[in-house]
mmCIF file of N, CA and C in Angstrom:
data_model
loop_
_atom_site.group_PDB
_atom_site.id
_atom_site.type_symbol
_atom_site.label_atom_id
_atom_site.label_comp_id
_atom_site.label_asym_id
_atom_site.label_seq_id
_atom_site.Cartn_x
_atom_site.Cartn_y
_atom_site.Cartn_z
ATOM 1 N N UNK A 1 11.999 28.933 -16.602
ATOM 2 C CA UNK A 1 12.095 29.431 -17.948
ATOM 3 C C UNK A 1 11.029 30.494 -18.134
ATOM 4 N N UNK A 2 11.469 31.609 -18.318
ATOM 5 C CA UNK A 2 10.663 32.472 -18.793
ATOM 6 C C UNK A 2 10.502 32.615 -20.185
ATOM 7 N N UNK A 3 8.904 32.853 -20.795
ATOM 8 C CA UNK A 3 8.494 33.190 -22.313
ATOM 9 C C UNK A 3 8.146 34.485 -22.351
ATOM 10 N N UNK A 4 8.938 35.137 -23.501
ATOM 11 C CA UNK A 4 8.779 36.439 -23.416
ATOM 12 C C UNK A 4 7.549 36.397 -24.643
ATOM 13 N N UNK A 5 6.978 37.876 -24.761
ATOM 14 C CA UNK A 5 5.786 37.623 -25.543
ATOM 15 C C UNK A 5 5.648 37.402 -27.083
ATOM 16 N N UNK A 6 7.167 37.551 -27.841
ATOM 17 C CA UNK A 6 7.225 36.680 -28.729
ATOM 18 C C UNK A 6 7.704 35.610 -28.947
ATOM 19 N N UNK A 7 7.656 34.726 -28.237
ATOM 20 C CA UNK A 7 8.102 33.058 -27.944
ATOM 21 C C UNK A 7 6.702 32.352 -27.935
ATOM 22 N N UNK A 8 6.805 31.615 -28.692
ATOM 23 C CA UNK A 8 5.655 30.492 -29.076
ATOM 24 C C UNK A 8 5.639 29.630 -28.059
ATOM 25 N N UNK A 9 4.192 29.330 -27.707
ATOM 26 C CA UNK A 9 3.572 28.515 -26.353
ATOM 27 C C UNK A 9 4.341 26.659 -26.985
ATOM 28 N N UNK A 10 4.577 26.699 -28.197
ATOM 29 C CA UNK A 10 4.954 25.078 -28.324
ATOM 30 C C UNK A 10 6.600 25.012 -27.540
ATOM 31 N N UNK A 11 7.520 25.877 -27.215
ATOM 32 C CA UNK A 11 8.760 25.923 -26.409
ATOM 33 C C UNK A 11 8.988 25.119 -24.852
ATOM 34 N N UNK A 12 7.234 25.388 -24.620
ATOM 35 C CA UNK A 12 7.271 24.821 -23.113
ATOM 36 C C UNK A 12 8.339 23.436 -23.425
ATOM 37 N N UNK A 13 8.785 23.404 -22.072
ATOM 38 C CA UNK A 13 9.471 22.299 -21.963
ATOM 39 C C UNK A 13 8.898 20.918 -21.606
ATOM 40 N N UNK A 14 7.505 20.758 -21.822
ATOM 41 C CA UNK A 14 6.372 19.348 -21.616
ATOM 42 C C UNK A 14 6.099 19.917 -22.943
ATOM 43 N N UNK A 15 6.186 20.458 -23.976
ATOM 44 C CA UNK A 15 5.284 20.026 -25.431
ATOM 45 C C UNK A 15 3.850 20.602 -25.159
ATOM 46 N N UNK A 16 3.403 21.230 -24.274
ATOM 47 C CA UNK A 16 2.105 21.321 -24.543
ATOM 48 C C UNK A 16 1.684 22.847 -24.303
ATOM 49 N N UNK A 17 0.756 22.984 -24.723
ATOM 50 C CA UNK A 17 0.531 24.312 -24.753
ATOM 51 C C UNK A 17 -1.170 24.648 -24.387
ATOM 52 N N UNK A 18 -1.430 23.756 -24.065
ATOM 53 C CA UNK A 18 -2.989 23.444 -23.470
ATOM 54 C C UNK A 18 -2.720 23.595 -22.082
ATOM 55 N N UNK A 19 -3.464 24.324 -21.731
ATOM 56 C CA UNK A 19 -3.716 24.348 -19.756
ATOM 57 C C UNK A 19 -4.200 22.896 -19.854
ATOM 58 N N UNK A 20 -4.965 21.882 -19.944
ATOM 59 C CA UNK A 20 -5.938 21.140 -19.473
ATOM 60 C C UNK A 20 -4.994 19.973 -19.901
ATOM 61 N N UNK A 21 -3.581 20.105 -20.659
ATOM 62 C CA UNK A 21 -3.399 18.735 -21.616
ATOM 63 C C UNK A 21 -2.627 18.751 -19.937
ATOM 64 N N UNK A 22 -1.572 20.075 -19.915
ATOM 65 C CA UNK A 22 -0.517 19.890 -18.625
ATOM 66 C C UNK A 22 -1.285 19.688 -17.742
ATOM 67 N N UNK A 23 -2.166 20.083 -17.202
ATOM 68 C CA UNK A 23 -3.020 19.360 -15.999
ATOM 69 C C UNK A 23 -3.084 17.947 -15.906
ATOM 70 N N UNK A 24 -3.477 17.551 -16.856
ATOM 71 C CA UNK A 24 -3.567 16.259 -17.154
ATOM 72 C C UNK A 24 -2.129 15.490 -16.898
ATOM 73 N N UNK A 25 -1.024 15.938 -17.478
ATOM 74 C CA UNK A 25 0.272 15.198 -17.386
ATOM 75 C C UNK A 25 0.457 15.327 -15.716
ATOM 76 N N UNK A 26 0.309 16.560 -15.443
ATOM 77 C CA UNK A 26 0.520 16.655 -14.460
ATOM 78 C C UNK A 26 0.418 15.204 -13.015
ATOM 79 N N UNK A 27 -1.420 15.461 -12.935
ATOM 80 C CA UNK A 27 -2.010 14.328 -12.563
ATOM 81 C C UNK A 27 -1.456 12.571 -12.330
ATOM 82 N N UNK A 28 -0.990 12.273 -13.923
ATOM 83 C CA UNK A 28 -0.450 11.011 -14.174
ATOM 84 C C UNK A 28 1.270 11.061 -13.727
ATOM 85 N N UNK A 29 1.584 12.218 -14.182
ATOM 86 C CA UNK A 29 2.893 12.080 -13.953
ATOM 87 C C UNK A 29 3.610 12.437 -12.197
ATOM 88 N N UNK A 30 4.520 12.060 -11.913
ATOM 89 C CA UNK A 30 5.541 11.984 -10.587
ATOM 90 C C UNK A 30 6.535 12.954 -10.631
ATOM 91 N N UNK A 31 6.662 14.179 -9.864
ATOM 92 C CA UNK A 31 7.811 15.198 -9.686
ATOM 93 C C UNK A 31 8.922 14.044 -9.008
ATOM 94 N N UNK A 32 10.354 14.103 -9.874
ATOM 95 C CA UNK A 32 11.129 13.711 -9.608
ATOM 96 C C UNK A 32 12.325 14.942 -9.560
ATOM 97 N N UNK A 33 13.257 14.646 -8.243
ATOM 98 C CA UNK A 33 14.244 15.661 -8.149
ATOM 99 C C UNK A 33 15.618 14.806 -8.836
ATOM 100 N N UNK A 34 16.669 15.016 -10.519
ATOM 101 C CA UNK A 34 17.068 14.212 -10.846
ATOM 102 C C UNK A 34 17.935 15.799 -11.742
ATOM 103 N N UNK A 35 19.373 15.284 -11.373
ATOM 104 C CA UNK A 35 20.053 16.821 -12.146
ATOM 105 C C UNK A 35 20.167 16.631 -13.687
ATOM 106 N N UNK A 36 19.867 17.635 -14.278
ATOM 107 C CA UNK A 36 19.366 18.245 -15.555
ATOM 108 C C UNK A 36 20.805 18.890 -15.910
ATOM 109 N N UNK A 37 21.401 18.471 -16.988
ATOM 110 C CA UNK A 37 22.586 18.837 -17.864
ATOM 111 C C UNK A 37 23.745 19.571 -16.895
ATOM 112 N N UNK A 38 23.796 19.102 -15.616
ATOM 113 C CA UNK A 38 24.941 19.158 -14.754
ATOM 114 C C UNK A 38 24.486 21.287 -14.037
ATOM 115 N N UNK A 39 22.852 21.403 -13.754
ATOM 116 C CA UNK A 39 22.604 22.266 -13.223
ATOM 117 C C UNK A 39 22.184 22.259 -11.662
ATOM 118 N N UNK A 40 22.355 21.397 -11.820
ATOM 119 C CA UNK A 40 22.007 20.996 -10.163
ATOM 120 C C UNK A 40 20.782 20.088 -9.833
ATOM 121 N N UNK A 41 19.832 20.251 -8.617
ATOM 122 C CA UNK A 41 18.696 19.619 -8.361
ATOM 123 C C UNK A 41 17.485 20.682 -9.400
ATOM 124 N N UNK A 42 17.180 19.599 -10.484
ATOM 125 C CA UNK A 42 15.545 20.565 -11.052
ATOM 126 C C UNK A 42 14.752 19.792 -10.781
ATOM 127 N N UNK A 43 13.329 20.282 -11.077
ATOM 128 C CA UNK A 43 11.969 19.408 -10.983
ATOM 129 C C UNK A 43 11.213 19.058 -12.304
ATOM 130 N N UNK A 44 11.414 17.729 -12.270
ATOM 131 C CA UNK A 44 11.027 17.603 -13.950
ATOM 132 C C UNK A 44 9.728 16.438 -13.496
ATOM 133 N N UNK A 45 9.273 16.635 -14.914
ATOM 134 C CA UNK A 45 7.789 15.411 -15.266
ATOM 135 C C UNK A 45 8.512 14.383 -15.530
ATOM 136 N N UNK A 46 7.915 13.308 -14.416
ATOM 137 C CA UNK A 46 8.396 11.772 -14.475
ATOM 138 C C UNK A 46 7.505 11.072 -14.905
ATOM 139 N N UNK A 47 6.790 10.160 -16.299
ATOM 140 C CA UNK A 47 5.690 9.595 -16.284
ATOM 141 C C UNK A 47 5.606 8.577 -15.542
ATOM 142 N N UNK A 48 4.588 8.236 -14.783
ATOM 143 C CA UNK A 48 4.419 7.201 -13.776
ATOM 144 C C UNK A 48 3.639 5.933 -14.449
ATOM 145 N N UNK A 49 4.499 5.002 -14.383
ATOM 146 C CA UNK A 49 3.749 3.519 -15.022
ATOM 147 C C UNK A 49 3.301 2.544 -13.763
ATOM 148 N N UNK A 50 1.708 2.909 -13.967
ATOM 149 C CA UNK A 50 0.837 2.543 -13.342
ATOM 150 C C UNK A 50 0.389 1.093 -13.667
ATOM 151 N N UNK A 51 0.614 0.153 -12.468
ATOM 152 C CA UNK A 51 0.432 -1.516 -13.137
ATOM 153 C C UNK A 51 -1.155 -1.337 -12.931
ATOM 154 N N UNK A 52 -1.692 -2.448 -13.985
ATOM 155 C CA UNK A 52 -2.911 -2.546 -14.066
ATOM 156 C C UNK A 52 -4.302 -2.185 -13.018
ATOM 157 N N UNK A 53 -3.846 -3.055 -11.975
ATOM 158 C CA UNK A 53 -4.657 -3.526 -10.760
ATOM 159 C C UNK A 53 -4.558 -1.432 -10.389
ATOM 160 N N UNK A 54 -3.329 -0.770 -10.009
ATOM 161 C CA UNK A 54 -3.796 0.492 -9.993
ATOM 162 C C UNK A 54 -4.424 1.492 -10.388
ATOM 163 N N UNK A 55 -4.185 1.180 -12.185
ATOM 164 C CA UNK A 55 -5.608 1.793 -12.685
ATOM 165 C C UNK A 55 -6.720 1.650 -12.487
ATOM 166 N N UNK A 56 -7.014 0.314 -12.092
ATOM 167 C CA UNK A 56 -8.411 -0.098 -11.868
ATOM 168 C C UNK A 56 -8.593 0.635 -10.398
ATOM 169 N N UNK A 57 -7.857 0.219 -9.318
ATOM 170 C CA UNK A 57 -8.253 1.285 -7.922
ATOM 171 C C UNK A 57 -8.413 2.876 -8.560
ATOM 172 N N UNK A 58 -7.754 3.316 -8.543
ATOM 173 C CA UNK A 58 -8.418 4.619 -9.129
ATOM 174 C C UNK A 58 -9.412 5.330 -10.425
ATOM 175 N N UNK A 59 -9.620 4.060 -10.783
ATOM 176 C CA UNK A 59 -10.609 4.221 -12.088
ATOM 177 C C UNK A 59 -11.918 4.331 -10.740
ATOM 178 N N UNK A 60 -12.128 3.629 -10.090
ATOM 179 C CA UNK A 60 -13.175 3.190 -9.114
ATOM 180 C C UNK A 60 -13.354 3.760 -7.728
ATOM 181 N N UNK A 61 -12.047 4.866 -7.192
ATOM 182 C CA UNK A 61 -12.655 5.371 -6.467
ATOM 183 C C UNK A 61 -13.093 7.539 -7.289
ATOM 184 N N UNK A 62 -13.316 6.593 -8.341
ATOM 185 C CA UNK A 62 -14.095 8.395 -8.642
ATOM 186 C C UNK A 62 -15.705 8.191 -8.084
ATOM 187 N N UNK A 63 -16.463 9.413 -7.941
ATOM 188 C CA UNK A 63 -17.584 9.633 -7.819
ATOM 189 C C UNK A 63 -18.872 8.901 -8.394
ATOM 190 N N UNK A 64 -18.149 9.337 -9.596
ATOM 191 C CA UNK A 64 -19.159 8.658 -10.988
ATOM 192 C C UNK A 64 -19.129 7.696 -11.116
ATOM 193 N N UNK A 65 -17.989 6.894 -11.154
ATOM 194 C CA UNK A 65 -17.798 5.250 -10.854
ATOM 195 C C UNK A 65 -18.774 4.564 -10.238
ATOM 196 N N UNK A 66 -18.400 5.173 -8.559
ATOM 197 C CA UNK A 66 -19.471 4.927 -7.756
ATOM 198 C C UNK A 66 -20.830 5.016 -7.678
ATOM 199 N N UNK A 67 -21.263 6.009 -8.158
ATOM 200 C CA UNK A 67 -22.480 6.090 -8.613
ATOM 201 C C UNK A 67 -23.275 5.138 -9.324
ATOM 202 N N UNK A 68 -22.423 4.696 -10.796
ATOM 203 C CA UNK A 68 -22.673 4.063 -12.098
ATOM 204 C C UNK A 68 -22.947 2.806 -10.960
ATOM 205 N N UNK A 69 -21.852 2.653 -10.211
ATOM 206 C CA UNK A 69 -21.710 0.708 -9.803
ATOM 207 C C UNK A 69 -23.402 0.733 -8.860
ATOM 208 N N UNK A 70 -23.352 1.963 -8.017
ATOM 209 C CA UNK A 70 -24.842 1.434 -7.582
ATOM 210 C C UNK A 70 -25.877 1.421 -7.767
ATOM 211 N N UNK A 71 -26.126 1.818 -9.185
ATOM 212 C CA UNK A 71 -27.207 1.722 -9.833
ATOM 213 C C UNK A 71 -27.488 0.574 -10.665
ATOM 214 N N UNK A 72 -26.318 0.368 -11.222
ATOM 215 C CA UNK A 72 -26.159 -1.414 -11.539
ATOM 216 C C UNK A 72 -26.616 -2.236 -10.744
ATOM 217 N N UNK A 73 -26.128 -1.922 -9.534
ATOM 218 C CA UNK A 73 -26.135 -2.698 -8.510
ATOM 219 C C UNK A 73 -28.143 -3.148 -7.704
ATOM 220 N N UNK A 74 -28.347 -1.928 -8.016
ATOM 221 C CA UNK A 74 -30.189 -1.591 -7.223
ATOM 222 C C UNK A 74 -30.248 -1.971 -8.734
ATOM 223 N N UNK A 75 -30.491 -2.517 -9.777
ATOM 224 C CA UNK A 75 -30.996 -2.923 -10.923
ATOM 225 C C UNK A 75 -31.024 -4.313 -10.696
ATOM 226 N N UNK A 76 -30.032 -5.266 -10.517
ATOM 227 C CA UNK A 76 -29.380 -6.345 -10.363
ATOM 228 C C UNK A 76 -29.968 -6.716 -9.374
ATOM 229 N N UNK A 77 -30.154 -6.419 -7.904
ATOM 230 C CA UNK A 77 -31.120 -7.038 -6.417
ATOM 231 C C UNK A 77 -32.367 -6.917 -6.882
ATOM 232 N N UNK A 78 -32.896 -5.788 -7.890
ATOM 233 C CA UNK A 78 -34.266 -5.435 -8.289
ATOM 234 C C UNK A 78 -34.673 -6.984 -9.121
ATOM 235 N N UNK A 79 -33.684 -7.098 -9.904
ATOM 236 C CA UNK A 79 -34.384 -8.270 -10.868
ATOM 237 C C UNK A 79 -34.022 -9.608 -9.851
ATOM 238 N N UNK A 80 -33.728 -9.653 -9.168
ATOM 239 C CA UNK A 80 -33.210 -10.837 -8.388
ATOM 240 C C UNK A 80 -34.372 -11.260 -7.383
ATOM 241 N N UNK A 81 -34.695 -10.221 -6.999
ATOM 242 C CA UNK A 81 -35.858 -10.037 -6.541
ATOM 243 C C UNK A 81 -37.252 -10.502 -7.281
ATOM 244 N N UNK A 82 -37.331 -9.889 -8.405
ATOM 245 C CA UNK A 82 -38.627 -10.305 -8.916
ATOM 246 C C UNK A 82 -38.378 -11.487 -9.379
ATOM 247 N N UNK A 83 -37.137 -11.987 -10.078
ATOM 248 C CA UNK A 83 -37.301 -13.794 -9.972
ATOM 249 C C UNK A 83 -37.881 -14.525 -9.014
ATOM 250 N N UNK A 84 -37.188 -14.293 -7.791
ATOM 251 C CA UNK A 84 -37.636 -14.717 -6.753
ATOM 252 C C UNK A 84 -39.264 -14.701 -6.513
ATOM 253 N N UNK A 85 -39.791 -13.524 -6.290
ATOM 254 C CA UNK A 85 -41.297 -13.187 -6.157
ATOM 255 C C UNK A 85 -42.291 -14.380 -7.220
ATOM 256 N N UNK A 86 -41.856 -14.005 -8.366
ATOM 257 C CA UNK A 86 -42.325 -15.159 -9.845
ATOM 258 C C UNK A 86 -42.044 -16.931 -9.601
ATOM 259 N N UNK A 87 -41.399 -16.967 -8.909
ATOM 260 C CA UNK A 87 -40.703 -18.123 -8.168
ATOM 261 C C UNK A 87 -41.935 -18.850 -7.095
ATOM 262 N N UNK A 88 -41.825 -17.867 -6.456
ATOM 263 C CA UNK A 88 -43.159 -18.414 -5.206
ATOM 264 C C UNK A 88 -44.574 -18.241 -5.423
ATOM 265 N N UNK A 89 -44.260 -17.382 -6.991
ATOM 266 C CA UNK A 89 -45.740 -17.654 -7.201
ATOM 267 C C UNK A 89 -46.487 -18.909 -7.584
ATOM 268 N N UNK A 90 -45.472 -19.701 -8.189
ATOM 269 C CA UNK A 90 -45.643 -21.118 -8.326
ATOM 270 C C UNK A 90 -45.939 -22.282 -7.618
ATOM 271 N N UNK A 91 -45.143 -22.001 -6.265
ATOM 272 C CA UNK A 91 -45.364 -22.745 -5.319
ATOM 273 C C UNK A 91 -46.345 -22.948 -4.637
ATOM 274 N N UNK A 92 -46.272 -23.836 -4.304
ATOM 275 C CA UNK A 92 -47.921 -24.186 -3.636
ATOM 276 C C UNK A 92 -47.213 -23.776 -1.772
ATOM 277 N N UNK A 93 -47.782 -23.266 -1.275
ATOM 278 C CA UNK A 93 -48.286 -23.390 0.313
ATOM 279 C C UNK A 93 -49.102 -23.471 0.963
ATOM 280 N N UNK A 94 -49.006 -23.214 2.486
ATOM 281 C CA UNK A 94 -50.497 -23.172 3.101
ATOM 282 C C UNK A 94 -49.826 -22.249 4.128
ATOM 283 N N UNK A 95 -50.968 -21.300 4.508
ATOM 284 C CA UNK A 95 -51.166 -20.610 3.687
ATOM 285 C C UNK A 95 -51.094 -19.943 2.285
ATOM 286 N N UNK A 96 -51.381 -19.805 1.278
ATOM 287 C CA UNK A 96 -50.865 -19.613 -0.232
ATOM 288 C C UNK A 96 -50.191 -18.157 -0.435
ATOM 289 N N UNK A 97 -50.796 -17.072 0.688
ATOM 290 C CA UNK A 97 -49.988 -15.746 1.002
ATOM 291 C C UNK A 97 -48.757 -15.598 1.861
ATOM 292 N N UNK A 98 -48.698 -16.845 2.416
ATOM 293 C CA UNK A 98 -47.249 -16.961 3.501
ATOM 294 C C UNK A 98 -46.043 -16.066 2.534
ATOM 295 N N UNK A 99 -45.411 -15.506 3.747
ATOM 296 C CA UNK A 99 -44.425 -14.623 3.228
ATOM 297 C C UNK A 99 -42.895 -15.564 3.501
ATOM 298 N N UNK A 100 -42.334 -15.913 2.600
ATOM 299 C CA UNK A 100 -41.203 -16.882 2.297
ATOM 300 C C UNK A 100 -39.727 -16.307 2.648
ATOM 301 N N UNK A 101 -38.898 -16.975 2.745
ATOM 302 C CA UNK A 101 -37.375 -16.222 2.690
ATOM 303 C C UNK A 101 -36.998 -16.930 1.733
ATOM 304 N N UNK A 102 -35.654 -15.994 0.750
ATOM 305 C CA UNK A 102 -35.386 -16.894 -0.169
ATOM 306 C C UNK A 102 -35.021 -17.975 -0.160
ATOM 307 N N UNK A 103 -34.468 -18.621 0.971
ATOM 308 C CA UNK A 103 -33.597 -19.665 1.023
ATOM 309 C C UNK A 103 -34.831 -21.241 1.037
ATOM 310 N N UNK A 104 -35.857 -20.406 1.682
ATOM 311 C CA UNK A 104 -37.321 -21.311 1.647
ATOM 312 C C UNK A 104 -37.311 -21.431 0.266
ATOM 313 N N UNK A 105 -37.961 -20.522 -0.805
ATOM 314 C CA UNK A 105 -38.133 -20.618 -1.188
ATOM 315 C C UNK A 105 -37.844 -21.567 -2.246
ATOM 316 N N UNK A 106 -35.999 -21.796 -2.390
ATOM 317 C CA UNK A 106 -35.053 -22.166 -3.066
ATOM 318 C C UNK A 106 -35.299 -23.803 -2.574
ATOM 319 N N UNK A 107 -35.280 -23.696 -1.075
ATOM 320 C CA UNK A 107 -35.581 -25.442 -0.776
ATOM 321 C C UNK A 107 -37.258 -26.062 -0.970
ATOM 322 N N UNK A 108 -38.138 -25.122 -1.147
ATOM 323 C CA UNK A 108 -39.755 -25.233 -1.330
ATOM 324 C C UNK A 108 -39.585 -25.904 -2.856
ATOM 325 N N UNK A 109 -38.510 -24.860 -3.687
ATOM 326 C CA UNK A 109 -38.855 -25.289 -5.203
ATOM 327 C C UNK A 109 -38.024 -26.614 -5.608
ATOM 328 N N UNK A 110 -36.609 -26.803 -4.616
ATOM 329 C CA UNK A 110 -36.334 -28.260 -4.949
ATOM 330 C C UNK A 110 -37.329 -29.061 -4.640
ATOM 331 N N UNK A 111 -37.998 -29.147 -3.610
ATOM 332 C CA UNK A 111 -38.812 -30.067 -2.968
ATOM 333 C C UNK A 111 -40.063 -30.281 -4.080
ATOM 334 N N UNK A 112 -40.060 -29.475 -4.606
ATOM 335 C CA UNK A 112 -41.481 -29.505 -5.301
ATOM 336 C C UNK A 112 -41.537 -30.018 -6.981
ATOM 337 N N UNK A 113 -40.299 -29.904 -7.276
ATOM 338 C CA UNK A 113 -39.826 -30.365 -8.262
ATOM 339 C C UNK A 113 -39.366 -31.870 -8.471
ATOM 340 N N UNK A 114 -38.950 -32.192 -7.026
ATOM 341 C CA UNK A 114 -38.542 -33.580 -6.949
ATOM 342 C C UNK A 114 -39.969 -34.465 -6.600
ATOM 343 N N UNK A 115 -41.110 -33.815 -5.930
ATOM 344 C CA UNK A 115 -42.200 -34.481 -5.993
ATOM 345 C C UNK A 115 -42.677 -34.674 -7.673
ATOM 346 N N UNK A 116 -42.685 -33.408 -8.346
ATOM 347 C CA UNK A 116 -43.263 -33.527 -9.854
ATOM 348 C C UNK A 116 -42.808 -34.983 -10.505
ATOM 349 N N UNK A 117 -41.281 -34.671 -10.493
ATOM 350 C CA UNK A 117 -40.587 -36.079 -11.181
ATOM 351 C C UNK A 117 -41.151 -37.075 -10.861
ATOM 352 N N UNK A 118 -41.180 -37.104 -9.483
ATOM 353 C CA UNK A 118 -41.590 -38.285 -9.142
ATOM 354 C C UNK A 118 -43.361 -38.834 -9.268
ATOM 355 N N UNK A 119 -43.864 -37.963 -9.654
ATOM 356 C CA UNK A 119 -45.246 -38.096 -10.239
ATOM 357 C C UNK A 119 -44.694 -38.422 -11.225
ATOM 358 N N UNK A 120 -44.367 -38.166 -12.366
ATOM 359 C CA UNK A 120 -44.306 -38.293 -13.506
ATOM 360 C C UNK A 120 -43.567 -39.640 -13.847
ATOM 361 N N UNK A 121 -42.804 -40.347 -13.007
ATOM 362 C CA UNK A 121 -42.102 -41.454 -12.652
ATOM 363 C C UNK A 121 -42.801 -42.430 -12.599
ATOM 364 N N UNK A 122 -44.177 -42.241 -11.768
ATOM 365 C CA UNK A 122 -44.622 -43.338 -11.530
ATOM 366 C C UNK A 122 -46.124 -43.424 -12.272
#
């Protein structure tokens, strides 16, 4: 379809008259080859219905996504971390500077807790 230069940009045959809106349709939508008022094979905008779980894959492999998630992410090990650290500061060892793994740590603080009770028990 050609627009001659007095034909109004609302004629397009998508409704839009924005470069950025048709980009956009573009994007979401599926070229389907499907004959148009008995002219033969045309190429028209098919909107594509995207089930959930697919929006979400492509919501997530953008850039920024990625980005956002690993900074969440180094925030989240950061504080996980300093629990931990605040954790063994409590604990008693011997050496009292021994350097712990968490999983020590986690069985150091049951252990040490079940002695307390049991002070307090008896």
């Amino acid at each position: 379809m050609m627009l001659s230069p007095d034909q109004p940009g609302a004629d397009l045959p998508w409704g839009q008259s924005d470069t950025e809106s048709v980009l956009h349709d573009i994007k979401i939508g599926c070229v389907s080859d499907e004959p148009m008022d008995g002219e033969g094979k045309t190429r028209t905008l098919v909107p594509q219905t995207l089930s959930r779980e697919e929006k979400r894959r492509r919501r997530r492999a953008t850039a920024k996504y990625r980005s956002a998630h690993a900074t969440r992410e180094r925030i989240r090990v950061e504080a996980f971390n300093v629990a931990f650290a605040e954790l063994r500061k409590l604990l008693p060892t011997l050496p009292p500077d021994k350097k712990l793994s968490k999983i020590e740590i986690l069985r150091l603080a049951i252990c040490y807790i079940s002695y307390l009770n049991h002070v307090l028990d008896v």
